Tab-separated table of C-alpha atoms and ligand atoms in Angstrom:
chain	number	residue	atom	x	y	z
A	1	UNK	CA	-2.856	-9.738	-11.154
A	2	UNK	CA	-5.272	-10.111	-14.264
A	3	UNK	CA	-7.693	-12.283	-13.008
A	4	UNK	CA	-10.193	-13.823	-15.009
A	5	UNK	CA	-13.168	-11.496	-15.593
A	6	UNK	CA	-16.452	-12.675	-14.794
A	7	UNK	CA	-18.791	-12.965	-17.955
A	8	UNK	CA	-21.821	-11.109	-16.994
A	9	UNK	CA	-21.239	-7.713	-15.513
A	10	UNK	CA	-24.433	-6.298	-14.530
A	11	UNK	CA	-25.589	-2.488	-13.496
A	12	UNK	CA	-28.206	-2.447	-10.252
A	13	UNK	CA	-30.447	0.425	-9.038
A	14	UNK	CA	-29.756	0.361	-5.177
A	15	UNK	CA	-31.756	2.307	-2.758
A	16	UNK	CA	-29.846	5.384	-2.419
A	17	UNK	CA	-30.552	5.445	-6.107
A	18	UNK	CA	-26.601	5.624	-6.764
A	19	UNK	CA	-25.155	2.925	-10.006
A	20	UNK	CA	-23.000	0.483	-8.560
A	21	UNK	CA	-20.973	-1.843	-10.875
A	22	UNK	CA	-21.406	-5.519	-9.933
A	23	UNK	CA	-19.298	-8.755	-11.839
A	24	UNK	CA	-20.868	-11.774	-11.462
A	25	UNK	CA	-20.720	-14.224	-8.761
A	26	UNK	CA	-21.920	-17.738	-8.049
A	27	UNK	CA	-24.061	-15.412	-4.852
A	28	UNK	CA	-26.159	-13.884	-7.734
A	29	UNK	CA	-28.479	-16.225	-8.065
A	30	UNK	CA	-29.827	-16.844	-11.835
A	31	UNK	CA	-33.338	-15.655	-11.423
A	32	UNK	CA	-32.080	-11.842	-10.319
A	33	UNK	CA	-29.883	-12.503	-13.307
A	34	UNK	CA	-32.522	-13.233	-16.004
A	35	UNK	CA	-34.569	-10.256	-14.641
A	36	UNK	CA	-31.963	-7.926	-14.560
A	37	UNK	CA	-31.155	-9.031	-18.101
A	38	UNK	CA	-34.822	-8.812	-18.781
A	39	UNK	CA	-34.635	-4.984	-17.460
A	40	UNK	CA	-36.670	-4.937	-14.363
A	41	UNK	CA	-35.267	-2.806	-11.891
A	42	UNK	CA	-34.156	-4.397	-8.644
A	43	UNK	CA	-34.637	-2.838	-5.343
A	44	UNK	CA	-31.745	-4.914	-3.959
A	45	UNK	CA	-28.274	-4.517	-3.462
A	46	UNK	CA	-26.060	-7.908	-4.664
A	47	UNK	CA	-22.600	-7.380	-3.276
A	48	UNK	CA	-20.076	-9.287	-5.074
A	49	UNK	CA	-18.543	-12.384	-2.518
A	50	UNK	CA	-14.783	-12.424	-2.156
A	51	UNK	CA	-12.809	-15.173	-3.918
A	52	UNK	CA	-10.363	-16.723	-1.808
A	53	UNK	CA	-8.190	-20.101	-2.174
A	54	UNK	CA	-9.074	-22.886	-0.041
A	55	UNK	CA	-6.295	-23.307	2.185
A	56	UNK	CA	-5.143	-19.023	3.027
A	57	UNK	CA	-1.947	-18.094	1.028
A	58	UNK	CA	1.441	-17.924	3.112
A	59	UNK	CA	1.885	-13.783	4.581
A	60	UNK	CA	3.344	-15.116	7.461
A	61	UNK	CA	6.442	-17.365	7.254
A	62	UNK	CA	8.273	-15.418	3.676
A	63	UNK	CA	11.420	-16.843	2.262
A	64	UNK	CA	13.317	-13.944	2.896
A	65	UNK	CA	16.864	-13.615	2.115
A	66	UNK	CA	20.124	-13.771	4.099
A	67	UNK	CA	21.003	-10.103	3.322
A	68	UNK	CA	17.371	-8.982	4.254
A	69	UNK	CA	16.546	-11.881	6.532
A	70	UNK	CA	20.234	-10.186	8.916
A	71	UNK	CA	18.490	-6.886	8.713
A	72	UNK	CA	15.020	-7.523	9.521
A	73	UNK	CA	15.031	-7.981	13.504
A	74	UNK	CA	16.290	-4.519	13.653
A	75	UNK	CA	13.804	-2.468	12.330
A	76	UNK	CA	10.202	-4.771	11.938
A	77	UNK	CA	7.676	-2.494	13.567
A	78	UNK	CA	5.236	-5.901	13.917
A	79	UNK	CA	3.976	-5.948	17.530
A	80	UNK	CA	4.224	-8.501	19.542
A	81	UNK	CA	0.001	-8.551	19.936
A	82	UNK	CA	-0.755	-8.357	16.541
A	83	UNK	CA	1.617	-10.748	14.694
A	84	UNK	CA	1.278	-11.859	10.944
A	85	UNK	CA	-1.231	-14.820	10.737
A	86	UNK	CA	-2.643	-16.153	7.328
A	87	UNK	CA	-6.044	-16.034	8.334
A	88	UNK	CA	-5.569	-13.016	9.618
A	89	UNK	CA	-3.698	-11.253	6.592
A	90	UNK	CA	-6.329	-13.179	4.275
A	91	UNK	CA	-9.386	-11.325	6.325
A	92	UNK	CA	-7.433	-8.305	6.317
A	93	UNK	CA	-7.134	-8.274	2.436
A	94	UNK	CA	-11.206	-8.859	2.289
A	95	UNK	CA	-10.890	-5.503	4.548
A	96	UNK	CA	-8.576	-3.902	1.680
A	97	UNK	CA	-10.539	-4.340	-0.959
A	98	UNK	CA	-14.005	-3.955	0.370
A	99	UNK	CA	-16.000	-1.136	-0.728
A	100	UNK	CA	-18.344	-1.500	2.225
A	101	UNK	CA	-15.701	0.303	3.978
A	102	UNK	CA	-16.822	3.474	2.491
A	103	UNK	CA	-20.226	5.576	3.245
A	104	UNK	CA	-21.718	5.269	-0.205
A	105	UNK	CA	-19.911	1.286	-1.129
A	106	UNK	CA	-17.257	3.610	-3.421
A	107	UNK	CA	-14.531	3.268	-2.369
A	108	UNK	CA	-11.929	1.005	-1.057
A	109	UNK	CA	-8.178	1.179	0.256
A	110	UNK	CA	-6.875	-0.266	-2.928
A	111	UNK	CA	-8.727	2.653	-5.097
A	112	UNK	CA	-6.011	4.568	-3.843
A	113	UNK	CA	-3.392	2.139	-3.184
A	114	UNK	CA	-3.377	-0.334	-5.986
A	115	UNK	CA	-1.476	-3.298	-6.179
A	116	UNK	CA	-0.452	-2.176	-10.554
A	117	UNK	CA	1.239	0.565	-8.853
A	118	UNK	CA	2.950	-0.729	-6.080
A	119	UNK	CA	-0.030	0.353	-3.898
A	120	UNK	CA	0.387	3.675	-4.553
A	121	UNK	CA	-1.755	5.850	-7.504
A	122	UNK	CA	-0.893	7.902	-10.252
A	123	UNK	CA	-3.043	10.588	-9.533
A	124	UNK	CA	-1.295	13.149	-7.650
A	125	UNK	CA	-3.913	13.588	-4.943
A	126	UNK	CA	-6.473	10.599	-4.891
A	127	UNK	CA	-10.315	10.798	-4.964
A	128	UNK	CA	-12.176	9.547	-2.017
A	129	UNK	CA	-15.497	8.674	-1.861
A	130	UNK	CA	-17.805	11.827	-2.973
A	131	UNK	CA	-15.261	12.967	-5.390
A	132	UNK	CA	-13.247	15.064	-2.923
A	133	UNK	CA	-8.998	14.955	-2.950
A	134	UNK	CA	-6.879	13.905	-0.626
A	135	UNK	CA	-4.169	16.549	0.878
A	136	UNK	CA	-1.591	14.585	-0.259
A	137	UNK	CA	-0.006	12.073	-2.486
A	138	UNK	CA	-1.522	8.175	-2.106
A	139	UNK	CA	1.889	6.653	0.179
A	140	UNK	CA	2.784	3.489	-1.949
A	141	UNK	CA	2.510	0.625	0.969
A	142	UNK	CA	5.463	-1.778	-0.134
A	143	UNK	CA	7.515	-2.945	3.513
A	144	UNK	CA	5.872	-0.677	5.071
A	145	UNK	CA	6.388	-3.715	8.398
A	146	UNK	CA	10.223	-2.105	7.715
A	147	UNK	CA	9.822	1.323	9.191
A	148	UNK	CA	11.240	0.646	12.713
A	149	UNK	CA	9.493	3.286	14.438
A	150	UNK	CA	6.521	2.569	12.649
A	151	UNK	CA	4.964	6.096	12.515
A	152	UNK	CA	2.806	6.229	9.615
A	153	UNK	CA	1.357	8.852	7.209
A	154	UNK	CA	3.677	11.805	5.807
A	155	UNK	CA	3.497	13.749	9.087
A	156	UNK	CA	3.971	10.646	10.888
A	157	UNK	CA	0.945	11.686	12.999
A	158	UNK	CA	-0.273	8.428	13.884
A	159	UNK	CA	2.115	6.104	15.627
A	160	UNK	CA	1.626	3.041	15.086
A	161	UNK	CA	0.175	0.979	11.907
A	162	UNK	CA	-2.924	-0.512	14.098
A	163	UNK	CA	-3.927	3.097	15.068
A	164	UNK	CA	-3.992	4.507	11.174
A	165	UNK	CA	-5.484	2.001	8.897
A	166	UNK	CA	-9.152	3.056	11.004
A	167	UNK	CA	-8.237	6.811	10.097
A	168	UNK	CA	-9.168	6.278	6.291
A	169	UNK	CA	-12.177	4.641	7.112
A	170	UNK	CA	-13.387	8.143	9.366
A	171	UNK	CA	-12.112	10.128	7.158
A	172	UNK	CA	-14.157	12.950	5.952
A	173	UNK	CA	-12.761	13.199	2.214
A	174	UNK	CA	-11.409	9.459	1.671
A	175	UNK	CA	-14.229	6.829	3.114
A	176	UNK	CA	-16.622	9.280	5.016
A	177	UNK	CA	-17.314	6.419	8.120
A	178	UNK	CA	-17.802	6.250	11.759
A	179	UNK	CA	-16.747	3.519	13.425
A	180	UNK	CA	-20.254	2.912	15.145
A	181	UNK	CA	-21.383	2.394	11.503
A	182	UNK	CA	-19.037	0.084	10.479
A	183	UNK	CA	-19.241	-2.601	13.244
A	184	UNK	CA	-22.805	-3.329	12.227
A	185	UNK	CA	-22.416	-3.083	8.560
A	186	UNK	CA	-19.228	-5.613	8.269
A	187	UNK	CA	-21.114	-7.690	10.790
A	188	UNK	CA	-24.213	-7.866	7.962
A	189	UNK	CA	-21.715	-8.980	5.124
A	190	UNK	CA	-22.658	-12.451	4.953
A	191	UNK	CA	-18.810	-13.786	4.101
A	192	UNK	CA	-17.281	-12.171	7.415
A	193	UNK	CA	-17.879	-14.300	10.086
A	194	UNK	CA	-15.973	-17.393	8.775
A	195	UNK	CA	-12.906	-15.090	8.178
A	196	UNK	CA	-13.292	-13.300	11.603
A	197	UNK	CA	-13.525	-16.941	12.975
A	198	UNK	CA	-10.314	-18.397	11.495
A	199	UNK	CA	-8.394	-14.900	11.933
A	200	UNK	CA	-9.150	-14.426	15.563
A	201	UNK	CA	-11.556	-17.553	16.792
A	202	UNK	CA	-14.497	-15.399	17.112
A	203	UNK	CA	-17.789	-14.625	14.820
A	204	UNK	CA	-17.713	-11.328	16.465
A	205	UNK	CA	-17.106	-7.999	14.753
A	206	UNK	CA	-15.050	-5.799	16.754
A	207	UNK	CA	-13.186	-2.297	15.741
A	208	UNK	CA	-9.842	-3.496	17.246
A	209	UNK	CA	-9.591	-6.821	15.238
A	210	UNK	CA	-10.872	-4.452	11.749
A	211	UNK	CA	-7.556	-2.701	12.595
A	212	UNK	CA	-5.582	-5.909	13.694
A	213	UNK	CA	-6.090	-7.322	9.880
A	214	UNK	CA	-5.667	-4.811	7.982
A	215	UNK	CA	-2.333	-3.782	10.105
A	216	UNK	CA	-1.677	-7.764	9.217
A	217	UNK	CA	-2.418	-7.618	5.411
A	218	UNK	CA	-0.443	-4.018	5.083
A	219	UNK	CA	2.927	-5.897	7.240
A	220	UNK	CA	2.520	-8.816	4.624
A	221	UNK	CA	3.249	-6.571	1.615
A	222	UNK	CA	6.931	-6.788	1.561
A	223	UNK	CA	9.170	-7.333	-1.750
A	224	UNK	CA	12.384	-9.217	-1.623
A	225	UNK	CA	12.420	-10.980	-5.248
A	226	UNK	CA	13.763	-7.655	-7.307
A	227	UNK	CA	17.058	-8.000	-9.635
A	228	UNK	CA	18.881	-6.269	-6.569
A	229	UNK	CA	18.341	-9.432	-4.233
A	230	UNK	CA	19.326	-11.326	-6.790
A	231	UNK	CA	22.730	-9.330	-7.238
A	232	UNK	CA	22.726	-9.500	-3.227
A	233	UNK	CA	22.271	-13.598	-3.300
A	234	UNK	CA	25.097	-13.919	-6.142
A	235	UNK	CA	22.285	-15.001	-8.909
A	236	UNK	CA	22.540	-12.251	-11.058
A	237	UNK	CA	24.812	-9.411	-11.913
A	238	UNK	CA	24.527	-5.333	-11.972
A	239	UNK	CA	25.151	-4.083	-15.261
A	240	UNK	CA	27.857	-1.670	-15.297
A	241	UNK	CA	25.747	1.487	-14.986
A	242	UNK	CA	23.533	-0.069	-11.985
A	243	UNK	CA	26.353	-1.076	-10.468
A	244	UNK	CA	28.371	2.689	-10.393
A	245	UNK	CA	24.741	3.800	-9.427
A	246	UNK	CA	24.723	1.405	-6.582
A	247	UNK	CA	28.362	3.205	-5.690
A	248	UNK	CA	26.849	6.783	-5.810
A	249	UNK	CA	23.285	5.868	-4.198
A	250	UNK	CA	26.033	4.521	-0.924
A	251	UNK	CA	28.379	7.213	-1.051
A	252	UNK	CA	27.420	10.740	-3.296
A	253	UNK	CA	26.701	13.072	-0.564
A	254	UNK	CA	29.233	14.305	1.743
A	255	UNK	CA	27.509	13.473	5.354
A	256	UNK	CA	23.677	12.422	3.609
A	257	UNK	CA	24.091	10.191	0.961
A	258	UNK	CA	21.113	8.663	-0.510
A	259	UNK	CA	21.600	5.199	1.929
A	260	UNK	CA	21.604	7.182	4.751
A	261	UNK	CA	18.093	8.209	4.688
A	262	UNK	CA	17.206	5.553	2.503
A	263	UNK	CA	18.806	3.234	4.506
A	264	UNK	CA	19.382	-0.905	2.762
A	265	UNK	CA	17.871	-3.423	2.177
A	266	UNK	CA	14.974	-2.238	2.366
A	267	UNK	CA	15.562	1.168	1.126
A	268	UNK	CA	13.946	2.649	4.348
A	269	UNK	CA	14.694	4.084	7.561
A	270	UNK	CA	12.935	5.591	10.105
A	271	UNK	CA	16.142	7.024	11.583
A	272	UNK	CA	17.583	9.186	8.746
A	273	UNK	CA	20.918	10.380	9.195
A	274	UNK	CA	19.635	13.822	8.514
A	275	UNK	CA	17.130	16.136	7.643
A	276	UNK	CA	15.320	16.975	4.779
A	277	UNK	CA	12.075	18.973	3.381
A	278	UNK	CA	10.957	19.555	-0.481
A	279	UNK	CA	10.165	23.118	-0.542
A	280	UNK	CA	6.465	23.572	0.037
A	281	UNK	CA	4.629	27.015	1.378
A	282	UNK	CA	1.398	24.931	2.570
A	283	UNK	CA	2.035	21.489	4.026
A	284	UNK	CA	4.748	21.640	6.866
A	285	UNK	CA	4.688	18.012	7.140
A	286	UNK	CA	6.334	16.794	11.007
A	287	UNK	CA	5.474	18.691	13.539
A	288	UNK	CA	5.323	21.628	11.496
A	289	UNK	CA	9.037	21.398	10.676
A	290	UNK	CA	8.419	21.213	7.162
A	291	UNK	CA	9.917	17.643	7.560
A	292	UNK	CA	7.979	14.559	5.904
A	293	UNK	CA	8.599	10.770	5.945
A	294	UNK	CA	9.873	8.505	3.218
A	295	UNK	CA	8.957	5.283	2.549
A	296	UNK	CA	10.558	2.257	0.599
A	297	UNK	CA	12.266	3.432	-2.323
A	298	UNK	CA	11.576	-0.526	-3.557
A	299	UNK	CA	9.690	-0.700	-6.829
A	300	UNK	CA	10.078	3.597	-6.700
A	301	UNK	CA	10.499	3.170	-10.707
A	302	UNK	CA	6.751	1.935	-10.567
A	303	UNK	CA	4.949	4.269	-8.052
A	304	UNK	CA	5.045	8.207	-10.016
A	305	UNK	CA	4.464	10.576	-8.784
A	306	UNK	CA	6.535	11.035	-5.968
A	307	UNK	CA	6.661	12.939	-2.666
A	308	UNK	CA	4.156	14.185	0.008
A	309	UNK	CA	2.544	16.306	-2.554
A	310	UNK	CA	3.701	14.843	-5.707
A	311	UNK	CA	5.162	17.088	-7.218
A	312	UNK	CA	7.784	15.474	-8.935
A	313	UNK	CA	6.738	13.382	-12.197
A	314	UNK	CA	9.573	11.029	-12.335
A	315	UNK	CA	12.387	9.908	-11.092
A	316	UNK	CA	14.759	11.192	-14.208
A	317	UNK	CA	13.074	14.938	-13.046
A	318	UNK	CA	13.954	14.276	-9.390
A	319	UNK	CA	17.379	13.690	-10.197
A	320	UNK	CA	17.366	17.015	-12.591
A	321	UNK	CA	15.733	19.553	-10.659
A	322	UNK	CA	17.390	21.240	-7.776
A	323	UNK	CA	15.786	19.182	-4.900
A	324	UNK	CA	17.988	19.311	-2.102
A	325	UNK	CA	19.782	16.260	-1.196
A	326	UNK	CA	18.164	14.686	-4.299
A	327	UNK	CA	19.842	16.607	-7.593
A	328	UNK	CA	22.608	14.841	-8.959
A	329	UNK	CA	25.340	15.616	-11.954
A	330	UNK	CA	24.106	15.101	-15.489
A	331	UNK	CA	26.642	12.800	-15.523
A	332	UNK	CA	25.845	10.469	-13.125
A	333	UNK	CA	21.515	10.327	-13.437
A	334	UNK	CA	21.111	7.893	-15.708
A	335	UNK	CA	23.545	5.600	-13.446
A	336	UNK	CA	21.686	6.622	-9.991
A	337	UNK	CA	18.416	5.435	-12.227
A	338	UNK	CA	19.354	2.636	-13.814
A	339	UNK	CA	20.187	1.550	-9.632
A	340	UNK	CA	17.073	2.449	-8.227
A	341	UNK	CA	15.114	0.599	-11.256
A	342	UNK	CA	16.795	-2.625	-9.947
A	343	UNK	CA	14.794	-2.110	-6.663
A	344	UNK	CA	11.618	-3.273	-8.517
A	345	UNK	CA	10.002	-6.374	-7.184
A	346	UNK	CA	7.456	-7.635	-10.245
A	347	UNK	CA	6.522	-10.481	-8.407
A	348	UNK	CA	4.778	-7.788	-5.480
A	349	UNK	CA	2.264	-6.324	-8.539
A	350	UNK	CA	1.141	-9.940	-9.822
A	351	UNK	CA	0.932	-11.914	-6.328
A	352	UNK	CA	-2.320	-13.161	-6.205
A	353	UNK	CA	-2.303	-13.159	-2.640
A	354	UNK	CA	-2.386	-9.459	-2.345
A	355	UNK	CA	-4.917	-8.981	-5.191
A	356	UNK	CA	-8.407	-7.950	-5.006
A	357	UNK	CA	-10.745	-10.714	-4.034
A	358	UNK	CA	-13.784	-9.043	-5.602
A	359	UNK	CA	-12.699	-9.309	-8.769
B	411	HEC	C1	-9.209	8.098	-0.761
B	411	HEC	C2	-7.998	7.635	-1.141
B	411	HEC	C3	-7.425	7.042	0.166
B	411	HEC	C4	-8.029	5.677	0.767
B	411	HEC	C5	-9.644	5.940	0.173
B	411	HEC	C6	-7.154	5.204	1.477
B	411	HEC	N1	-5.957	5.580	1.477
B	411	HEC	FE1	-4.482	5.007	2.664
B	411	HEC	N2	-3.223	7.182	1.795
B	411	HEC	C7	-4.317	8.079	1.102
B	411	HEC	C8	-3.027	9.006	1.326
B	411	HEC	C9	-3.405	10.478	0.238
B	411	HEC	C10	-1.715	8.824	2.522
B	411	HEC	C11	-0.965	10.167	2.288
B	411	HEC	C12	-1.971	10.980	3.349
B	411	HEC	C13	-1.098	11.989	5.192
B	411	HEC	O1	0.176	11.360	4.515
B	411	HEC	O2	-1.794	12.991	5.156
B	411	HEC	C14	-1.878	7.942	2.523
B	411	HEC	C15	-1.529	6.841	3.667
B	411	HEC	C16	-1.619	5.546	3.832
B	411	HEC	C17	-0.744	4.594	4.414
B	411	HEC	C18	0.869	5.395	5.538
B	411	HEC	C19	1.674	4.628	4.731
B	411	HEC	C20	3.443	5.080	5.451
B	411	HEC	O3	4.142	4.786	5.281
B	411	HEC	O4	3.221	5.867	6.556
B	411	HEC	C21	-1.651	3.597	5.263
B	411	HEC	C22	-0.499	2.497	5.959
B	411	HEC	C23	-2.456	3.272	4.187
B	411	HEC	N3	-3.107	4.951	4.180
B	411	HEC	C24	-3.324	2.330	4.254
B	411	HEC	C25	-4.984	2.710	3.613
B	411	HEC	C26	-5.841	1.784	4.488
B	411	HEC	C27	-5.524	0.544	5.000
B	411	HEC	C28	-7.283	2.366	3.781
B	411	HEC	C29	-8.102	1.221	3.889
B	411	HEC	C30	-8.688	1.447	5.233
B	411	HEC	C31	-6.490	3.391	3.240
B	411	HEC	N4	-5.738	3.102	3.099
B	411	HEC	C32	-7.333	4.053	1.869
B	411	HEC	C33	-4.959	7.714	-0.034
B	411	HEC	C34	-5.819	6.859	0.868
B	412	HEC	C1	18.386	13.648	4.163
B	412	HEC	C2	17.994	12.691	4.136
B	412	HEC	C3	17.676	12.308	2.382
B	412	HEC	C4	18.355	11.996	1.853
B	412	HEC	C5	20.429	12.582	1.872
B	412	HEC	C6	18.181	11.851	0.269
B	412	HEC	N1	16.671	11.630	0.368
B	412	HEC	FE1	15.466	11.130	-1.217
B	412	HEC	N2	13.693	11.540	0.068
B	412	HEC	C7	13.982	11.867	1.349
B	412	HEC	C8	13.039	12.101	2.289
B	412	HEC	C9	12.327	12.920	3.295
B	412	HEC	C10	11.679	11.963	1.381
B	412	HEC	C11	10.238	12.690	1.116
B	412	HEC	C12	9.996	13.557	1.055
B	412	HEC	C13	9.074	14.188	0.836
B	412	HEC	O1	7.654	13.940	0.381
B	412	HEC	O2	8.225	15.415	0.858
B	412	HEC	C14	12.190	11.491	-0.094
B	412	HEC	C15	12.186	10.698	-1.329
B	412	HEC	C16	12.433	10.253	-2.245
B	412	HEC	C17	12.557	9.783	-3.412
B	412	HEC	C18	10.377	9.366	-3.493
B	412	HEC	C19	9.499	8.660	-2.616
B	412	HEC	C20	8.276	8.797	-2.792
B	412	HEC	O3	7.746	7.836	-2.196
B	412	HEC	O4	7.713	9.618	-3.172
B	412	HEC	C21	12.804	9.293	-3.980
B	412	HEC	C22	12.917	8.318	-5.497
B	412	HEC	C23	14.262	9.745	-3.354
B	412	HEC	N3	14.134	10.041	-1.947
B	412	HEC	C24	15.397	9.070	-3.918
B	412	HEC	C25	16.595	9.895	-3.507
B	412	HEC	C26	18.122	9.212	-3.408
B	412	HEC	C27	18.045	8.738	-5.409
B	412	HEC	C28	18.874	10.472	-3.065
B	412	HEC	C29	20.385	10.269	-3.191
B	412	HEC	C30	20.454	11.041	-4.558
B	412	HEC	C31	18.233	10.852	-1.884
B	412	HEC	N4	16.745	10.335	-2.072
B	412	HEC	C32	18.423	11.376	-0.782
B	412	HEC	C33	14.802	11.787	2.271
B	412	HEC	C34	16.188	11.779	1.921
């Protein structure tokens, strides 16, 4: 993910007298650069252009190994009306990392869903466009596509991913826009017409197309190249601890095994074996029932802190703390931890196709 940094960092005063840091891109004319380096205040803002490959990356046709491919059709929440295309996900990638989606151009989806952190945030609560804190901990956006019901957010208040992706844009803490401001703003940016044309066959921008493209990109973020996957394909072997940890994950806990609520192979299910709620005096979650969604446990070792309020700082603490359904005996903790660590797929957090194209 570490892309080459453009050489010059220019600092421009934008109309609202806020400072914005813009990396030098091909679009910045040399006269503008020289006027900046000579210390002149420039009254216009320069937007870096997204750097995209000539042919789009592959998002739509992934080589899922057999142990995932057999399960995929039964849990995939992709609607017929919004199948992933390479050009659609490419547009979604640009929108995902574009700070212009926030009122004051300071925050993008990627600010709170960081690729290096499995599309979550290391902060307990993330910071929005005016510096305010979100109500809950950011969710890791991996394998979102495999949550069968399609319901989104810790409290499942959005019925589909297409509905969900427009909400942070309009959230008064997160990005602070209205949809009627969004469409002309996106239409006015030079790099979008060609991207909309490729994705949807028209340069016309609409909230529906923005929603569809963002959902395509988020659904494209999947992991299938972890050690766990290599073991299932017979090309790697678990250590003794990892193997024992898998057995515990699949069997420990009577009716409510870990796997009953975090079902392999994607370690996610929208129909868990039993209800579970982390003690929380203020947040009542799904239908005020003190229940919460869990996303995929893949890459979980890379997305601390944990749970809807970010109150669990590490996996070790989770297994040792007295959390219902989540605490295990001291003799088992190292084994479960070893197993959970085999779910990490480093390709997903390094792959350029998921990275910020503005960097
Ligand atoms: C200021 C931080 C912030 C920004 C910006 C932000 N998010 Fe989030 N995101 C969060 C938080 C916090 C949650 C959990 C909120 C909740 O459940 O109430 C979340 C939840 C989600 C979920 C739900 C995942 C699931 O499994 O249910 C998706 C999808 C998502 N965000 C996508 C996006 C997209 C797309 C954008 C940009 C349009 C975006 N987010 C912008 C903080 C942010
Ligand atoms: C009865 C269902 C259930 C069982 C059993 C269960 N979990 Fe969970 N788990 C959940 C739910 C629901 C959440 C999210 C709760 C919240 O945020 O308040 C969660 C959260 C987690 C998280 C944090 C996820 C994140 O994104 O922050 C981890 C890690 C985890 N569980 C691992 C395990 C392990 C390991 C076991 C077995 C020892 C287990 N779970 C058993 C339902 C369950």
